[in-house]
Every structure is written in structure tokens, then in C-alpha cells.
């Protein structure tokens, strides 16, 4: 380093805990040995077994520390500005024991081992100081140093081929929902041609970043953006930075600026319009998530922007979003998979034009607001998945769980189900309210059961009932809808009766798939679907929590209604006799009949065998769930479809008991959730 560069680095080094407390002459000696290094996102700084030839001080950006677990690697820490990597290996001489990978484009100060050893010989006081620091931190050889609790901040690129009002409302509400759902620090960078419009819509006088402000800026100063941002009362920060202003600066300055934004915020949401500027390309290359939003009003711009983004971001990294209904020809022309359609009626634009209020505009369309909330939970790793278990009549308790979730505002972003759980889960995913489901369930009485089942009797070759009545019932709700047509991601599980394979159904027609999932063996005939004979999914996966990750869920909640088995025959099989049946049972018990005539019937024996197996399978596969809700259903029978009201009440009672635990997983409920805050940068602001 030149003397001028050394003098510039000294204040930075003094604020690093590793060197704090050293006299100025020692700091100057350290600075003289350092070499500046710049590496791009995705680079590997070193890996296990590498020679510990240097240590690094991060001056800009973030790196991930990865440890090997078997054949895979897991990120155990994120390090940022002011933190040191690889110093332990220089002192011990042991090979590197971890992988360090760049999460962003980074800048470092590097000290080679030979220079480090020479400095320690010349200045023993530095060795003593470093030894004390390492002893306090107890870092393993080759250790990463610094705080290991930092979280990786996310840079989100949102390119919008939308009308001005659509872009403003969508970008603003996504940022606000991200702030509300995650309870973390969010900055919205408005890099569109109409930069300043979002701030104005929030009632702020837009503060525009000008070329002169950037010319005078030090892109390595963490305090740079303090004079450029505005903060709304909600806590959302706004930075109005037209892409055209930033394009005049060298590429490295853009990366440094993005790193400064990352260091001080958990989420950096960069909104841009149509174009392919240098700044936009830099954002795309650095982004952790890339979104492309379009609508029918801007189809040509959407196609043009898509073509511009693919070289910089890659087609598979781009998550496509469509506001409003997508025409069939547009879906057919979509690259790979069609965009995710968000409800966006014309009433939103009309309400915004009338009121000029971004809040009122979406208040008139709750489905649109809910869809953006779900998108925000996906960005923050908080999507809630609900697995509804099998259990025939016991499954009505799931409705009580859903009622409690609605009452307390617990979101459900994905649903999986087996057997009765697939039926109710499908209805919920379709958009049916729990109260409507309750009304349908409570309309089923014994007369309804006898009337519908008697007409469905068949020659009992593979089942007593053909299942046609059940299929007609399902079609009355789902029609010919396919999985892609329902608003909430949904999947159901069935069993291939010929080979025992678990079949996860999430393509094709929903009604036929649920019919297959509900086919209790011997009760219903197997359903032939896609060349397979399928029966009840409860045989292989009674509470399909394992399906939720494939639906994009991050938090897994299970509603399990068939277990566990207790010391007796189990509550699942308890038969509650009433009236004449109870009197008849008492008479039989008093008669001196042979034991064989008092034994359980064939039907009772089969049902006990079937549900015993389901119960043990369920217990073995519930380990993935964060929360397992188990209603107390002792005294009920799985055949009591006419007891829906009482079963629903038990489901409500159980769900209420688990609410504190569920809310503790969601930062949205901050009154009952201790949100883990990001650690501040170890560098104290000047």
C-alpha cells in the first residue's frame, strides 16, 4: 500500500475488535502489510485442505462459512465488513478446515503468511495482543473469527413491465408486507424512470439522489446512505436512485454501493422498470432473488425485459409474476413455466385514481393483498404449510383447526392431505371458508350416509363401494379444475396398491386425485389414474408433512387425528354405542354365548388393523413438523360422519392450545415472538 492508502485504512483497522487497543504505530505496521483484493460473487476464497497462506479482512460484502456434513455442506455463519477470516490457520499452520464462499461481490485486505510472521517478529506486542483476542474468542484452528450469528441480508431485484400505477402499488405493497411479515429492516430502492413516485405516494417529499451527491460520495463509507434515504412512519426506508444517474459510475462503485445497502438492512428491494442499464445488470448479477412482473397492459415490454434479463440472471433464477388474469396464448408462450398469477382486478387502479391512497387501493381487493403477503413470506422464509391427516370422520376436526387459524390470522400458504385430509385440504386450497366447510359437514346425517352409500354398492371384488358417489360429490365442488387452477398450492397423497409406492398428486384434475386419495381399501374400489390403481394415501403417509417442502413451505404444521395409540385398543377404535345398539350390546354381554360370537366383527377387525397401521406410520413420519396439533377424540368412531359438529369443536379446542407455539414461529405476531435481530456491523460508525 502507498502511504496515502495506509493512512486511509488506519481508522478502519482501529475500529475492528481484532486490532482495537493497539497503538497507532502497530496499526500502521499492519496496514503496510495488507494488499487489496476484489472477488466476484460465488467465488471460493479457500476450501478444506488448502494451505493457510494468508488471512483476510472483509472491507465490503458478505461471505458464508460452510462446513461439511457427510457429503453435503451447510452454511454455519455469515461474515461481513470488519471481520477477519483465516487468521487461526496462520498461527497454527494447520490446513484450512472449512469452505469460505462469497455471497456478494467482496473486497478484502489480505496479509500473506510471510508478511504476518515478519511483522510478529518485528513487533512482539502485536502477537501478544492477537493471542489474547483469540483466547477470548476460542476460535478453532483455521477459524472464521468475528461474530457467527450474523444473518445473510438479501438483495431482491424486482423488474416491472407494468403501468406506472401498477408498478407503484405492487412494489410498495411488497416492501411493506416484507417489513410487516419479517419484522426486519427493509429498504426499497426506486431505480425506475419514475423514481420518487413511491415516496410521494407515502406522503413523503421525494429526496432524489443526484449525480453530484454520488460524485462526492465515498463508496467505502458505511455511513454514505444516511444522507440519501427517507424513512416512512411504518419503518420502511426509501432510496430514490434513478438508474440513469448511477450508470455513469464505474461498475465496482455500484457493487460497493449495493454492499453498503446490505450491511445496514436485512432486505434490499430494488425496483426497476424497462431497460438494461449497467446498474440494473449489476443488481441482477448480485441479487439473491430475481422477480419479473408483468401484466396484460404491457405485454411487449414484458417480453423485451425477459429477453434482457435472461443473459444476466439466467432463466431458472427468474420468478415470473403476472398481475391479473393471463390469456391462454400468453401462458402458452411463456418461457418454461407460466408466471404466477396474482389477483389484480381493474377496481384497484380505479380506487387508486379516486383516492390517491395506496392503502385504500388494495383494501378493496383482499385476495390481491393476501397474494402479496404470501410472496413476502416466501422471500423471508416464513411460508406456512399445513398437512391434514387421514382419519375418515375424525378428519372433520381439521375444520375446527382451520376456523381457529382464520380467527387468529394464522396464514396457510400451502396444504397437503391424505384421505379425508385431502378432501378438506382441497376445499380450503380452492378458497372455501372454514365456516362454509362446517356447514357442509354438519349437513351430513345418517340418512344422507345411507342414501348415498346404498346407491354406490357394487360387486365386492375389490371394494364394497364403487366410489362413484364420492367422485360426483367431489366434482360438484371442483368441477374440472386442475391443481394449477387453484389459488393455494395443494397436493394429496395416494398409494399404488400394486407395489405399495407413495404417489404424490399435484398435477391433473383435482377431483379425481382426491377420489384416489380417499379410497379406503376394501371399502372403496381402487381408482385407476394415470395407469395406476390407487387407494387411500393414509397407508403410506397418513399426515403428509414430507410433501410440504415441495410446495414451497418453510414452517410445517400438522393436524393429526388418528393417534397416538394408548395402552388399550386405542381411542381411534372406540365405538360409542347409543340407544338400541347399546341395549343390544349389554344383552349380548350377559348371555352365556361362546367367545367366538362375542369377538369383534370382521369389519371392526379390519378397521382396527387399518388404523393401527396408519397410526404407527404417522408417528414415524411426524418428525419434520414444527407443530403437531392432536385433537382429543376419545369416544368418537371413524365412521361417525353425523358427529361433525362435535368433532369440529374438538379441533378448535386443540388448535387454541397450540396457538402460542405457532405464533412464536411467525415474526408477524411480534407480541408473542422474540425476533432474532441482525447483529450490527463490528465496525463502529464514525
XYZ file of C-alpha atoms in Angstrom:
686
model
C 0.000 0.000 0.000
C 1.054 3.567 -0.593
C 1.449 5.890 2.417
C -1.816 7.612 1.412
C -3.703 4.307 1.300
C -2.224 3.280 4.651
C -3.430 6.486 6.293
C -6.924 5.884 4.883
C -7.056 2.323 6.248
C -5.793 3.113 9.760
C -9.125 4.462 11.118
C -10.919 1.390 9.714
C -8.426 -1.046 11.285
C -8.608 0.681 14.672
C -12.368 0.049 14.812
C -12.005 -3.706 14.197
C -12.175 -5.645 17.508
C -9.262 -7.833 16.381
C -6.915 -4.825 16.344
C -8.654 -2.377 18.677
C -6.412 -1.230 21.503
C -3.194 -1.411 19.513
C -1.105 1.775 19.334
C -1.017 3.755 16.083
C 2.489 2.597 15.145
C 1.407 -1.058 15.323
C -1.703 -0.311 13.239
C 0.473 1.427 10.648
C 2.788 -1.594 10.556
C -0.186 -3.917 9.953
C -1.636 -1.653 7.240
C 1.694 -1.626 5.403
C 1.500 -5.430 5.013
C -2.041 -5.530 3.626
C -2.942 -5.968 -0.032
C -6.355 -5.007 -1.505
C -8.218 -7.882 -3.220
C -11.571 -7.848 -5.074
C -13.506 -11.038 -5.949
C -16.887 -11.629 -7.582
C -19.991 -13.214 -6.074
C -19.832 -17.012 -5.944
C -16.034 -17.199 -5.734
C -14.449 -19.583 -3.208
C -11.854 -17.877 -1.026
C -10.495 -21.183 0.250
C -11.665 -24.744 0.933
C -10.793 -27.601 3.339
C -7.214 -28.822 2.945
C -5.913 -25.573 1.418
C -2.666 -24.166 2.703
C -3.208 -21.331 5.240
C -1.134 -18.897 3.213
C -2.961 -15.682 4.245
C -5.730 -14.118 6.297
C -8.353 -11.690 5.012
C -10.171 -8.650 6.389
C -13.557 -8.004 4.761
C -13.909 -4.355 3.764
C -17.071 -4.742 1.657
C -19.606 -7.516 1.118
C -20.524 -10.771 2.842
C -19.096 -14.306 2.854
C -20.559 -17.602 4.023
C -18.708 -20.133 6.168
C -19.556 -23.687 5.104
C -18.793 -26.897 6.987
C -19.045 -30.376 5.501
C -21.662 -32.733 6.985
C -21.277 -36.079 5.253
C -21.458 -35.481 1.526
C -23.135 -32.076 1.802
C -22.141 -28.645 3.081
C -24.115 -26.412 5.397
C -23.659 -22.698 5.995
C -22.871 -22.153 9.660
C -22.046 -18.426 9.685
C -22.180 -15.244 7.629
C -19.387 -12.677 7.987
C -19.317 -9.090 6.765
C -17.427 -5.827 6.847
C -14.723 -5.585 9.516
C -14.495 -9.322 10.176
C -11.401 -11.487 9.714
C -11.134 -14.896 8.045
C -8.370 -17.477 8.288
C -6.168 -15.927 10.976
C -6.167 -19.060 13.137
C -4.518 -21.146 10.442
C -1.618 -18.688 10.211
C -0.874 -19.130 13.906
C -1.174 -22.942 13.980
C -0.050 -23.873 10.466
C -2.965 -26.332 10.173
C -4.657 -26.686 6.745
C -7.990 -24.946 6.190
C -10.894 -26.826 7.752
C -13.820 -25.031 6.085
C -15.060 -23.512 2.866
C -15.437 -19.739 2.559
C -17.716 -18.691 -0.307
C -18.578 -15.150 -1.386
C -22.271 -14.358 -1.047
C -21.762 -10.983 -2.751
C -19.019 -9.310 -4.724
C -16.461 -8.554 -1.986
C -13.379 -6.520 -1.272
C -10.718 -7.684 1.193
C -7.458 -6.642 2.722
C -5.130 -9.626 2.506
C -1.999 -10.355 4.564
C 0.316 -13.105 3.365
C 1.755 -15.539 5.923
C 5.364 -14.478 5.341
C 4.444 -10.820 5.925
C 2.426 -11.773 9.015
C 5.310 -13.755 10.502
C 7.812 -10.972 9.789
C 5.533 -8.400 11.418
C 5.195 -10.554 14.543
C 8.974 -10.898 14.755
C 9.371 -7.134 14.434
C 6.516 -6.303 16.810
C 6.000 -8.951 19.551
C 3.354 -6.698 21.145
C 1.057 -7.431 18.197
C 1.463 -11.192 18.738
C 0.600 -10.812 22.422
C -2.497 -8.741 21.606
C -3.729 -11.188 18.924
C -3.139 -14.170 21.235
C -5.315 -12.579 23.921
C -8.085 -11.851 21.428
C -8.011 -15.422 20.094
C -8.042 -16.850 23.615
C -11.145 -14.822 24.475
C -12.935 -15.919 21.329
C -11.802 -19.569 21.498
C -11.750 -19.855 17.714
C -10.738 -23.308 16.341
C -7.696 -23.590 14.082
C -8.488 -22.053 10.730
C -11.479 -20.429 12.416
C -13.595 -17.719 10.937
C -13.335 -15.223 13.759
C -15.843 -12.483 14.466
C -19.493 -12.961 15.292
C -21.081 -16.090 13.866
C -24.660 -15.013 14.456
C -24.970 -12.552 11.590
C -27.686 -13.354 9.063
C -27.255 -13.112 5.315
C -29.004 -9.993 4.083
C -30.975 -10.419 0.868
C -30.847 -8.321 -2.268
C -34.086 -8.686 -4.234
C -34.344 -7.484 -7.827
C -37.856 -6.611 -8.995
C -38.104 -5.654 -12.651
C -41.570 -4.397 -13.523
C -43.053 -4.258 -17.003
C -46.167 -2.553 -15.647
C -48.110 0.676 -15.908
C -46.884 3.361 -13.528
C -49.767 2.832 -11.085
C -49.385 -0.956 -11.175
C -45.634 -0.745 -10.601
C -46.001 1.718 -7.744
C -48.680 -0.249 -5.907
C -47.106 -3.657 -6.399
C -43.547 -2.649 -5.422
C -44.709 -0.582 -2.453
C -47.016 -3.237 -1.023
C -44.429 -5.988 -1.487
C -41.934 -3.892 0.512
C -44.493 -3.088 3.215
C -45.580 -6.728 3.507
C -41.953 -7.848 3.661
C -41.436 -5.404 6.521
C -44.612 -6.493 8.310
C -44.200 -10.255 7.860
C -40.489 -10.459 8.702
C -40.275 -7.618 11.268
C -36.809 -6.850 9.882
C -35.126 -3.865 8.283
C -36.268 -3.226 4.676
C -35.124 -0.586 2.205
C -36.900 -0.003 -1.105
C -34.580 1.329 -3.811
C -36.643 3.002 -6.524
C -34.448 2.754 -9.631
C -37.221 3.219 -12.183
C -37.676 6.068 -14.623
C -40.379 7.428 -12.300
C -38.182 7.297 -9.199
C -39.744 9.324 -6.381
C -43.319 8.271 -7.086
C -43.375 5.652 -4.333
C -42.094 8.124 -1.732
C -44.679 10.657 -2.863
C -47.481 8.084 -2.588
C -46.433 7.547 1.041
C -46.759 11.257 1.737
C -43.020 11.997 1.649
C -41.348 14.780 -0.291
C -39.078 12.701 -2.541
C -35.361 13.084 -1.874
C -33.651 12.342 -5.180
C -30.070 11.063 -5.329
C -28.251 13.275 -7.809
C -25.070 12.833 -9.794
C -23.327 15.473 -7.679
C -24.179 13.569 -4.467
C -22.583 10.435 -5.866
C -19.523 12.300 -7.165
C -18.774 13.470 -3.640
C -19.526 10.090 -2.047
C -17.034 7.650 -0.555
C -18.347 4.265 -1.680
C -16.445 2.528 1.099
C -18.078 4.572 3.850
C -20.910 2.645 5.602
C -22.494 5.954 6.602
C -22.849 7.030 2.963
C -26.559 6.322 2.576
C -27.662 8.089 5.749
C -27.910 11.366 3.853
C -29.751 9.761 0.920
C -32.579 7.721 2.451
C -36.017 8.626 3.740
C -37.915 6.678 6.365
C -41.669 6.270 6.446
C -43.584 6.006 9.729
C -44.034 2.268 9.047
C -40.271 1.810 9.300
C -39.842 1.308 5.551
C -36.839 3.157 4.120
C -36.890 4.658 0.630
C -33.931 5.447 -1.624
C -34.752 7.267 -4.861
C -31.904 6.423 -7.225
C -32.661 6.753 -10.962
C -30.686 4.129 -12.885
C -29.557 6.768 -15.385
C -27.749 8.662 -12.607
C -25.882 5.594 -11.409
C -24.939 4.328 -14.871
C -22.209 6.978 -15.193
C -20.149 5.426 -12.401
C -17.696 2.566 -12.739
C -19.023 -0.934 -12.178
C -17.015 -1.519 -8.999
C -18.625 1.524 -7.358
C -22.068 0.019 -7.993
C -21.093 -3.211 -6.217
C -19.661 -1.278 -3.285
C -22.871 0.733 -3.007
C -25.007 -2.423 -3.021
C -22.828 -3.889 -0.260
C -23.334 -0.776 1.861
C -27.097 -1.235 1.495
C -26.780 -4.896 2.518
C -24.670 -4.093 5.585
C -27.316 -1.845 7.094
C -30.525 -3.664 6.031
C -31.886 -7.196 6.097
C -33.744 -6.818 2.797
C -32.790 -4.558 -0.090
C -35.626 -4.464 -2.631
C -34.508 -2.811 -5.885
C -37.388 -1.854 -8.189
C -36.611 -1.027 -11.810
C -38.578 -0.504 -14.967
C -37.967 -1.410 -18.590
C -34.324 -1.100 -19.611
C -30.944 -2.769 -19.444
C -28.692 -0.238 -17.726
C -25.323 -1.080 -16.179
C -26.792 -0.561 -12.708
C -29.688 -2.914 -13.415
C -27.325 -5.588 -14.760
C -25.179 -5.283 -11.620
C -28.274 -5.706 -9.429
C -29.330 -8.792 -11.380
C -25.911 -10.418 -11.055
C -25.763 -9.775 -7.282
C -29.405 -10.480 -6.425
C -30.395 -13.374 -4.165
C -33.906 -13.365 -5.651
C -34.985 -12.103 -9.074
C -38.591 -11.226 -9.940
C -40.082 -10.161 -13.251
C -43.591 -8.688 -13.004
C -45.862 -8.075 -15.959
C -49.481 -7.516 -16.912
C -51.699 -7.563 -19.966
C -51.270 -3.806 -20.312
C -47.519 -4.169 -21.023
C -47.067 -7.468 -22.885
C -44.426 -6.267 -25.413
C -42.372 -4.605 -22.666
C -42.587 -7.800 -20.586
C -41.232 -9.968 -23.428
C -38.451 -7.471 -24.151
C -37.454 -7.235 -20.490
C -37.485 -11.022 -20.152
C -35.042 -11.302 -23.040
C -32.769 -8.685 -21.462
C -32.780 -10.321 -18.033
C -32.033 -13.913 -19.030
C -28.350 -13.315 -20.007
C -27.649 -11.527 -16.704
C -29.758 -13.614 -14.293
C -30.377 -16.927 -16.064
C -33.846 -18.143 -16.944
C -34.161 -20.528 -13.984
C -33.400 -17.795 -11.427
C -36.217 -15.557 -12.635
C -39.523 -15.849 -10.739
C -42.236 -14.543 -13.047
C -45.319 -12.770 -11.702
C -48.416 -11.692 -13.624
C -50.877 -9.144 -12.285
C -54.397 -10.188 -13.236
C -55.629 -12.969 -15.496
C -53.263 -14.300 -18.113
C -54.581 -15.061 -21.571
C -54.138 -18.712 -22.663
C -51.908 -17.711 -25.577
C -49.663 -15.734 -23.221
C -49.344 -18.703 -20.878
C -48.512 -20.969 -23.820
C -45.812 -18.525 -24.982
C -44.266 -18.282 -21.509
C -40.695 -19.489 -21.102
C -40.563 -22.835 -19.259
C -43.390 -22.364 -16.727
C -46.191 -19.764 -16.863
C -45.921 -16.795 -14.478
C -47.580 -16.921 -11.074
C -50.860 -15.067 -11.487
C -51.864 -12.618 -8.744
C -55.459 -11.373 -8.442
C -55.431 -7.809 -9.757
C -58.851 -6.515 -10.863
C -59.391 -3.159 -12.540
C -61.017 -1.950 -9.323
C -57.533 -1.486 -7.818
C -56.477 1.105 -10.404
C -59.871 2.801 -10.210
C -59.712 3.062 -6.418
C -56.160 4.449 -6.527
C -57.141 7.026 -9.140
C -60.089 8.080 -6.972
C -58.404 8.209 -3.560
C -54.674 8.547 -4.365
C -54.200 6.262 -1.371
C -52.018 3.164 -1.939
C -53.633 1.552 1.112
C -57.245 2.041 0.012
C -56.373 0.734 -3.454
C -55.558 -2.751 -2.163
C -58.031 -2.732 0.710
C -60.732 -3.074 -1.919
C -59.210 -6.378 -3.089
C -58.212 -8.654 -0.165
C -57.155 -11.536 -2.486
C -54.501 -9.283 -4.064
C -53.244 -8.173 -0.663
C -53.141 -11.781 0.575
C -51.218 -12.877 -2.516
C -48.573 -10.189 -1.939
C -48.366 -11.202 1.739
C -47.678 -14.772 0.645
C -44.995 -13.547 -1.756
C -43.360 -11.615 1.094
C -43.432 -14.674 3.377
C -41.753 -16.636 0.626
C -38.947 -14.067 0.415
C -38.435 -14.115 4.175
C -38.617 -17.912 4.583
C -41.887 -17.807 6.516
C -44.378 -19.620 4.281
C -46.680 -21.779 6.392
C -47.559 -25.275 5.248
C -50.412 -27.291 6.774
C -50.612 -31.090 6.500
C -54.081 -32.536 7.137
C -54.093 -36.178 8.151
C -56.329 -39.090 7.236
C -58.983 -40.405 9.599
C -62.408 -40.548 7.877
C -64.935 -38.850 10.206
C -62.125 -37.817 12.572
C -60.984 -35.519 9.767
C -63.849 -33.127 10.499
C -61.667 -31.898 13.375
C -59.442 -30.288 10.696
C -62.251 -27.801 10.035
C -62.019 -26.650 13.648
C -58.264 -26.126 13.211
C -58.878 -24.024 10.095
C -61.522 -21.969 11.901
C -59.041 -21.096 14.648
C -56.355 -20.208 12.090
C -58.753 -17.841 10.355
C -59.928 -16.305 13.638
C -56.373 -15.533 14.749
C -54.934 -14.603 11.362
C -52.576 -17.582 11.006
C -51.701 -17.738 7.286
C -51.719 -21.009 5.349
C -49.611 -20.814 2.198
C -49.603 -24.488 1.177
C -51.746 -27.530 2.007
C -51.144 -31.260 1.756
C -53.552 -34.015 2.707
C -54.270 -37.717 2.801
C -57.722 -39.323 2.592
C -60.246 -37.055 4.392
C -57.404 -34.553 4.843
C -57.062 -34.343 1.068
C -60.796 -33.653 0.673
C -60.860 -30.847 3.231
C -57.430 -29.547 2.230
C -58.502 -29.336 -1.388
C -61.644 -27.388 -0.478
C -59.568 -24.956 1.582
C -56.986 -24.546 -1.200
C -59.837 -23.841 -3.602
C -60.752 -20.825 -1.463
C -63.658 -22.205 0.567
C -64.016 -20.623 4.002
C -63.926 -22.903 7.081
C -67.450 -21.820 8.025
C -68.746 -22.976 4.637
C -66.921 -26.291 5.075
C -68.500 -26.612 8.513
C -71.963 -26.038 7.086
C -71.431 -28.794 4.511
C -70.057 -31.221 7.108
C -72.915 -30.608 9.538
C -75.486 -31.265 6.803
C -74.372 -34.904 6.681
C -76.634 -37.107 8.803
C -77.252 -40.839 8.903
C -79.959 -40.550 6.294
C -77.531 -38.844 3.913
C -74.932 -41.543 4.509
C -77.348 -44.442 3.923
C -78.914 -42.832 0.866
C -75.614 -42.102 -0.845
C -73.729 -45.260 0.106
C -76.540 -47.705 -0.766
C -76.663 -46.355 -4.315
C -72.916 -46.872 -4.565
C -72.833 -50.578 -3.629
C -71.001 -52.754 -6.142
C -69.991 -56.372 -6.567
C -67.408 -56.662 -3.778
C -64.449 -57.845 -5.855
C -62.030 -55.092 -4.773
C -64.302 -52.950 -2.586
C -67.860 -52.779 -1.272
C -68.472 -49.363 -2.848
C -67.554 -48.195 -6.345
C -66.741 -44.657 -5.205
C -68.784 -43.044 -7.981
C -70.961 -41.167 -5.488
C -67.837 -39.787 -3.819
C -66.425 -38.725 -7.191
C -69.679 -36.967 -8.139
C -69.591 -35.132 -4.809
C -66.013 -34.004 -5.448
C -66.819 -32.861 -8.978
C -69.702 -30.791 -7.636
C -67.096 -28.648 -5.823
C -64.022 -28.868 -8.030
C -65.589 -29.402 -11.446
C -62.803 -29.956 -13.975
C -60.309 -27.708 -12.165
C -56.694 -28.777 -12.213
C -54.095 -28.216 -9.492
C -52.669 -25.230 -11.355
C -56.109 -23.555 -11.286
C -56.486 -23.356 -7.502
C -55.051 -20.325 -5.671
C -53.244 -22.100 -2.813
C -50.543 -24.693 -3.597
C -52.015 -28.107 -2.823
C -51.026 -31.758 -3.101
C -52.581 -35.014 -1.940
C -51.167 -38.473 -1.363
C -52.375 -41.848 -2.619
C -50.961 -45.383 -2.560
C -50.240 -47.579 -5.572
C -51.931 -50.748 -4.331
C -49.902 -52.973 -6.674
C -46.450 -52.021 -5.387
C -47.112 -50.003 -2.202
C -45.480 -46.863 -3.619
C -46.384 -43.434 -2.261
C -47.844 -41.280 -5.054
C -47.914 -37.514 -4.564
C -50.619 -35.999 -6.761
C -50.225 -32.328 -7.743
C -50.945 -32.344 -11.467
C -54.090 -33.000 -13.436
C -57.667 -32.811 -12.190
C -58.157 -32.221 -8.501
C -61.429 -34.155 -8.043
C -60.027 -37.393 -9.484
C -56.845 -37.083 -7.409
C -58.766 -36.603 -4.158
C -61.013 -39.571 -5.032
C -57.866 -41.705 -5.327
C -56.504 -40.393 -2.010
C -59.769 -41.202 -0.198
C -60.088 -44.837 -1.346
C -60.001 -46.845 1.898
C -59.046 -50.410 0.848
C -61.921 -52.935 0.786
C -64.381 -50.108 1.470
C -63.893 -48.345 -1.886
C -62.669 -49.899 -5.109
C -59.181 -48.737 -6.180
C -59.258 -45.769 -8.552
C -57.376 -46.052 -11.807
C -55.404 -42.875 -12.509
C -52.525 -42.438 -14.979
C -52.206 -46.188 -15.413
C -52.056 -46.946 -11.661
C -54.594 -48.442 -9.262
C -54.612 -46.024 -6.346
C -56.046 -46.338 -2.839
C -56.015 -44.365 0.410
C -52.875 -42.269 0.966
C -53.038 -42.984 4.686
C -51.461 -46.387 4.063
C -48.059 -44.825 3.322
C -48.239 -41.204 4.527
C -51.205 -40.529 6.847
C -50.099 -36.955 7.690
C -48.069 -35.817 4.653
C -45.742 -33.265 6.249
C -42.978 -34.537 3.956
C -44.853 -33.138 0.931
C -44.879 -29.537 2.228
C -41.284 -28.609 1.228
C -42.074 -29.374 -2.417
C -44.975 -26.894 -2.164
C -42.585 -24.134 -1.063
C -43.436 -24.162 2.660
C -40.865 -23.195 5.307
C -42.862 -23.777 8.510
C -44.592 -27.150 8.835
C -47.772 -27.615 10.887
C -49.524 -30.987 11.097
C -53.107 -31.717 12.104
C -53.129 -35.376 13.159
C -56.406 -37.035 14.167
C -55.782 -40.789 14.392
C -53.124 -41.307 17.074
C -51.256 -41.980 19.161
C -52.419 -45.414 20.274
C -52.788 -45.813 24.023
C -52.340 -48.934 26.123
C -55.733 -50.378 25.187
C -57.096 -50.834 21.703
C -56.717 -47.089 21.210
C -59.049 -44.139 21.097
C -59.223 -44.366 17.324
C -61.297 -47.509 17.548
C -63.564 -46.608 20.445
C -67.146 -47.312 19.453
C -69.724 -45.159 21.176
C -72.881 -47.251 21.306
C -76.208 -45.447 21.624
C -79.864 -46.342 22.073
C -80.907 -49.803 20.804
C -77.327 -50.662 19.878
C -76.162 -50.040 23.438
C -79.006 -52.151 24.872
C -78.275 -54.962 22.413
C -74.606 -54.934 23.324
C -75.470 -55.207 27.043
C -77.765 -58.198 26.414
C -75.080 -59.981 24.370
C -72.567 -59.437 27.131
C -74.923 -61.016 29.703
C -75.706 -64.126 27.646
C -73.585 -67.288 28.064
C -72.546 -67.270 24.381
C -69.356 -68.854 23.040
C -66.379 -66.477 22.986
C -66.207 -66.599 19.191
C -69.612 -64.930 18.927
C -68.520 -62.129 21.254
C -65.335 -61.413 19.272
C -65.083 -58.229 17.149
C -66.756 -58.402 13.770
C -64.797 -58.719 10.524
C -65.445 -55.063 9.740
C -64.333 -53.981 13.232
C -61.215 -56.147 12.978
C -60.308 -54.698 9.560
C -60.808 -51.111 10.664
C -58.702 -51.643 13.763
C -55.932 -53.228 11.673
C -56.049 -50.415 9.094
C -55.984 -47.531 11.558
C -53.404 -49.212 13.802
C -51.063 -49.344 10.837
C -51.828 -45.727 9.872
C -51.184 -44.564 13.421
C -47.730 -46.128 13.647
C -46.775 -44.868 10.190
C -47.902 -41.360 11.145
C -45.850 -41.353 14.354
C -42.750 -42.393 12.425
C -43.111 -39.561 9.878
C -44.133 -36.588 12.009
C -40.589 -35.622 12.959
C -40.446 -32.959 10.234
C -43.341 -30.976 11.724
C -42.635 -27.835 13.741
C -46.037 -28.155 15.427
C -48.331 -31.193 15.643
C -51.953 -30.470 16.595
C -53.707 -33.509 18.107
C -57.404 -33.090 18.940
C -58.703 -35.283 21.775
C -61.195 -37.556 20.016
C -61.691 -40.320 22.577
C -65.230 -41.641 22.459
C -65.703 -40.976 18.731
C -65.651 -43.520 15.920
C -64.100 -43.006 12.479
C -67.483 -43.948 10.951
C -69.479 -41.227 12.749
C -69.869 -38.810 9.842
C -73.006 -37.478 11.553
C -70.934 -36.130 14.505
C -69.314 -33.327 12.540
C -70.258 -30.508 14.922
C -68.727 -32.190 17.976
C -65.594 -33.204 16.057
C -65.111 -29.661 14.749
C -65.370 -28.310 18.289
C -62.614 -30.693 19.415
C -60.435 -29.454 16.564
C -60.995 -25.850 17.645
C -60.167 -26.675 21.247
C -56.877 -28.343 20.304
C -55.807 -25.593 17.885
C -56.366 -22.902 20.510
C -53.959 -24.738 22.816
C -51.202 -24.724 20.180
C -51.610 -21.075 19.144
C -48.749 -19.692 21.307
C -46.303 -22.164 19.795
C -47.473 -21.415 16.249
C -47.284 -17.660 16.757
C -43.778 -17.981 18.159
C -42.674 -19.171 14.697
C -44.070 -16.097 12.924
C -42.443 -12.675 13.490
C -45.727 -11.067 12.375
C -47.038 -11.865 15.863
C -44.258 -9.869 17.492
C -46.105 -9.667 20.791
C -45.506 -13.391 21.244
C -42.300 -13.827 19.231
C -38.781 -12.855 20.215
C -37.475 -11.850 16.793
C -33.736 -12.616 16.369
C -32.256 -9.295 15.306
C -29.320 -8.925 12.922
C -26.034 -8.269 14.651
C -24.698 -4.804 13.964
C -21.514 -4.454 11.943
C -18.467 -4.861 14.186
C -17.215 -1.593 12.747
C -18.383 1.346 14.853
C -19.743 4.176 12.628
C -17.619 7.281 12.543
